Amino acid sequence: MTPIDVIVVGAGHAGCEAACAAARLGAHVALVTFSKDNIGQMSCNPAIGGLGKGHLVREVDAMDGIMGRAADQAGIQFRLLNRSRGPAVQGPRAQADRRLYARGVRDLVAQTGVSVVEAEVTDLIVEGGKCRGVETSVGPIRGAAVVLTSGTFLGGILHIGEEQTAGGRVGELGASRLSDRLRALSLPIGRLKTGTPPRLDARTIDWAGLEIQPGDSEPSFFSSLTIMTSTPQVDCYITRTTQATHDVIRSAIHRSPMYAGRIEGVGPRYCPSVEDKVMRFGDRDGHQIFLEPEGLNDRLIYPNGISTSLPRDVQEALVRTIPGLDQAQIVQHGYAVEYDHVDPRALDSTLQLKALPGLWLAGQINGTTGYEEAAAQGLVAGLNAAGARWVPDRTSSYIGVMVDDLVTHGVSEPYRMFTSRAEFRLRLRADNSDLRLTGTGLDLGCVGHERASVFRGRSAEVARLSRELKETQLPASSLPTVRSDGATRTLWEWARFPGVDWNMLQAARPQLEAAPDVVETVLTDARYAVYVERQDSDVARLRRDDSVIVPRGTDFAGIPGLSNEMAERLLKAQPETLGQASRVRGISPAALTALLAWLRRQQDVAA
Amino acid sequence: MEPIHALSSGLPPSGVAVVRISGDGAFEIVRKLVASQGLPAPRAAGLRRLAHPVSGQLLDKALVITFPGPHSFTGEDVVELHCHGSVAVVAGVQQALADLGSRPAEPGEFTRRAFESGRLDLTQAEALSDLIAAETESQRDQALAQAGGRLRMLAETWRSELVSIAAELEAGLDFSDEADVADGLAASTRARDTLADLGTRIASALATAPVGERVRNGLTIAITGPPNVGKSSLINRLARRDVAIVTPVAGTTRDVIEVHLDLAGRPATLLDTAGLRDTDDPVEAEGIARARARAASADLVLDLGPGGNVVNRIDESGEAAGEQGGRLFLSALTGDGLDALETWLSAWAARQIPSGEPPVVTNARQRALVGYALSAVREAAEEPDPVLAAEGVRAASVALGRLTGQIDPEEILGAIFSRFCIGK
């Protein structure tokens, strides 16, 4: 066996993305998983993308990652969310066929040259204060870097009503020995909770009379390499909980592990269980449920909106109170899972553990939720574990926003991406992810030939069309339906006016020509230009502050002018840069200035 | 930090001159000046002979007060030497301090250290410089209100409102596709109403800016009229009266005479551009042009020319002194009618700077940031696209944060503190 450079533990979304990213840089990668069958498994809902999440997938794809391509291949329904709102907040989402998705991931992992090892990881190999490999059930594997993506398997406990089982996903073992090892490193460990709904048998659902939710007629793909759908497309359906459902839940609430106090982990506020919805918003007459197929040839239906850990008999009773589900059979009951996560403030901005160099952590172990968040972290960890230095920043990607949020603030509930987390979201759009990141990927060496040529073609086209719009003048008289002051403007300026679209511009200047994706990017740029330029000074300031390094091991308590409270906050956050320090909650301007003054003096002393 | 020193009071000659020393070793340095007499107890004044430690030469007999850090103005060890206000004494003391390893402070360095040690926030630091420069009652009130954090508290209230508006808008963007979210349209209508209301309140604070800046910079009164109508006599006459404040202020050219007045507690500067003459020297010409421009933009013009609002030389014409038909009759020679002029000027000043609540926004930096926040809020209130409305809300909060120095410490440091006078 060739010597291994990077060992990736876990073959979920973070692990597969990490393994492939490292392999694209030329590293020899071993991907260790309990079972090859688990590669690329979607353990919760059968969908990829969404608001903020779709941006992440597009960005992973821009770095030549695998999630976007696998999702496009498996996509059985594509929808662009927020289509009626501004392009900055539009996010692609797809229902994915669970089996096709896993197969797509497996194929891409194999094509990238990653070696898959079936084993249980029992311990880390630590030498000279660095992580140098893992002990497994089939013997030790040594390598320069380890990426741990153990998901919810650390100290995982499943709850269904009064039942409790150790494990991270139903029917699988939890990695409790590894959890003990991490606890022995005295890392800050937190406990979180997530849940999943019961899965239903499609053949027992009465579809007639349910509201249909169709996909878009023009699908928006995740990968800029995808040109068409690979499978037939299907519809989803919408139903609602009823008063009867709420009554069932209320009368059984004392049997809920959450309400009986058997769960200590904190669950996500934005993805509450159905018992939470009823207890907190019980005055509502009903809560929406999306019935999503798990696949084309799959009888399982995922009822999105009724995640629950109530006892099995209560789950059966509550499902039957829902229109269309009165005869529905539960194939697998819903459950809650509690798990350990490492406080991500223990990580540096490449997701490497500060206390143990050589060990990177990615995915749910860092307190995040979601396939997309996991994959994006896998990308960062994998590239850095393979020796590239890539610290994505807040001004150019959602990935940068997420990593900065995690390592600066830590998490108080499972972290999920939202567009509102990105203060520069007008420039961080799904449509321009390649223009923001693929160039960086090319410099790092993680982008293949096919994408490189697509990227060069598209960025040249975007530049050409932008130039033409900026150089072409058009009098107001050519746009009679547009309200204006009557002045002559460039097409670039006209694009900002409400009601002006590509067809209008092309009608006035028929020589204009470009592919639809190029038109979309350029017109959106033109539309947001004024706002984006206004943010330029904010962007410059942030980049400047992020370039001022705070040395590791800085004794904050010894900095003159820092109050004890401020020094404590900084000590806890361990900021790597002045910019990061400025984003630590509760840090006063005076404290920042004291820190900056102290850093300058250290420089003066050193110089 | 390294020890620094500066003259903290007005330029000598003066009754007393206060030299302040701050930084590591400040006490050691002064201990060498007072030798065997020792330092007085902290925060207690002690009379000491100051002598140069090398030459042994007596420099002055001065009051010495020590302020141990961190409970001092700068947060460091601070010593104040209250010397006799002679040029020679002050120069000798400063030289001795320099010989002992202290260095002269840069403009605003004391305040900057106070800011850096967390003793002041930005609006308070600005207010402090204003307080030090305050010559009249209204200036002092305003500076004190600022130093108490009035603008900061307002800005923080506005900011917290913006945060809750942002939350409404963002909910409609980030959860629009999920079930059970509040109706997006209703949310953005509500947000727009709140924004419009917030805009009104920010605007009324911003409306105090002209008064605030007038208080801060003083009203300007220009005296105009053809040669030999008695402009200089009038100025000299006013300068000798109680209303005048004797401050050494260099004018834009040496030919402009300035007199600072306290008009019922309102600061005003009286300008006489009589000495301005035509010149071929381009530098001087530029100075003269600026002086004329300043006089032209004065808040009030006292015109001694024919038909002007001031009629001089009633001692010759025999007209009655006092105000009549909006004109003031007086004699700069005899002083007749000067009381009426003062009353008239005070009434005018009181109209320009009404008493009551001191203005909130008091300088150009604050006005620019509050103004930016206001236009962002108004834009957001009008913007139909919720993404761009949210962007306006974000921009407004950033501007308000920067007002109190919450966002960016670096940029403001140089700009703000370079405006301070040495040692203040």
Tab-separated table of C-alpha atoms in Angstrom, chain A residues 51 79 81-82 85-86 88-89 240 270 284 286-288 290 416 418-420 423 425-426 527-528 531 534-535 538 541 544-545 561 589-590 592-594 596-597 600-601, chain B residues 1 112 115-120 170 172-181 184 372 379 383 385-388 390-391 394 398 402 404-411 413:
chain	number	residue	atom	x	y	z
A	51	LEU	CA	-31.361	29.262	1.280
A	79	ARG	CA	-36.430	24.496	-7.298
A	81	LEU	CA	-35.913	29.255	-3.672
A	82	ASN	CA	-36.725	32.953	-3.237
A	85	ARG	CA	-36.859	38.078	-4.310
A	86	GLY	CA	-33.498	39.512	-5.196
A	88	ALA	CA	-28.578	37.634	-3.806
A	89	VAL	CA	-30.885	35.533	-1.678
A	240	ARG	CA	-50.902	20.127	7.328
A	270	TYR	CA	-35.084	26.895	13.232
A	284	ARG	CA	-51.888	27.930	15.161
A	286	GLY	CA	-51.967	23.790	11.645
A	287	HIS	CA	-48.347	23.479	10.564
A	288	GLN	CA	-47.303	22.746	6.992
A	290	PHE	CA	-43.985	18.695	2.787
A	416	ARG	CA	-26.959	26.351	10.000
A	418	PHE	CA	-28.516	31.620	6.399
A	419	THR	CA	-28.028	34.368	3.855
A	420	SER	CA	-28.349	36.919	6.660
A	423	GLU	CA	-22.945	40.841	5.588
A	425	ARG	CA	-24.279	38.817	0.501
A	426	LEU	CA	-24.933	41.163	-2.421
A	527	ARG	CA	-28.155	46.017	-10.521
A	528	TYR	CA	-26.246	45.746	-7.243
A	531	TYR	CA	-24.590	48.963	-3.155
A	534	ARG	CA	-20.647	51.383	-1.044
A	535	GLN	CA	-19.510	48.285	0.792
A	538	ASP	CA	-16.151	47.938	4.674
A	541	ARG	CA	-11.382	47.499	6.395
A	544	ARG	CA	-7.005	44.988	6.624
A	545	ASP	CA	-7.992	43.986	10.163
A	561	GLY	CA	-5.523	48.889	29.223
A	589	PRO	CA	-13.660	49.528	20.814
A	590	ALA	CA	-11.368	50.573	23.628
A	592	LEU	CA	-9.609	46.579	20.438
A	593	THR	CA	-7.579	49.734	20.356
A	594	ALA	CA	-5.583	48.586	23.364
A	596	LEU	CA	-3.921	47.024	18.409
A	597	ALA	CA	-1.626	49.397	20.279
A	600	ARG	CA	2.107	47.564	17.237
A	601	ARG	CA	4.479	47.878	20.161
B	1	MET	CA	3.890	53.159	27.816
B	112	ARG	CA	-5.524	58.924	22.929
B	115	PHE	CA	-9.157	56.165	24.967
B	116	GLU	CA	-6.789	53.247	24.493
B	117	SER	CA	-6.925	52.319	28.137
B	118	GLY	CA	-10.716	52.192	27.965
B	119	ARG	CA	-11.281	55.332	30.037
B	120	LEU	CA	-13.318	57.059	27.291
B	170	GLU	CA	-34.302	38.699	7.250
B	172	GLY	CA	-38.835	36.950	5.281
B	173	LEU	CA	-35.717	36.223	3.243
B	174	ASP	CA	-34.175	33.268	5.032
B	175	PHE	CA	-37.369	31.444	5.919
B	176	SER	CA	-39.628	32.422	3.043
B	177	ASP	CA	-39.816	28.862	1.783
B	178	GLU	CA	-40.467	27.239	5.091
B	179	ALA	CA	-43.840	26.780	6.565
B	180	ASP	CA	-45.206	28.815	9.429
B	181	VAL	CA	-43.148	31.965	8.946
B	184	GLY	CA	-43.271	38.229	4.403
B	372	TYR	CA	-25.239	58.564	6.361
B	379	GLU	CA	-33.648	54.590	1.392
B	383	GLU	CA	-37.028	50.297	-1.068
B	385	ASP	CA	-36.783	44.960	-2.699
B	386	PRO	CA	-36.392	43.479	0.804
B	387	VAL	CA	-32.795	42.441	0.072
B	388	LEU	CA	-31.805	46.023	-0.655
B	390	ALA	CA	-32.003	44.943	4.514
B	391	GLU	CA	-28.749	46.235	3.023
B	394	ARG	CA	-27.163	47.038	7.721
B	398	VAL	CA	-22.595	50.058	10.698
B	402	ARG	CA	-18.778	53.688	13.935
B	404	THR	CA	-19.230	55.468	19.047
B	405	GLY	CA	-16.136	53.722	17.713
B	406	GLN	CA	-17.738	50.341	17.839
B	407	ILE	CA	-16.830	49.156	14.409
B	408	ASP	CA	-13.471	50.445	13.500
B	409	PRO	CA	-10.858	51.545	15.984
B	410	GLU	CA	-8.015	52.003	13.514
B	411	GLU	CA	-9.329	54.572	11.060
B	413	LEU	CA	-7.688	57.171	15.742
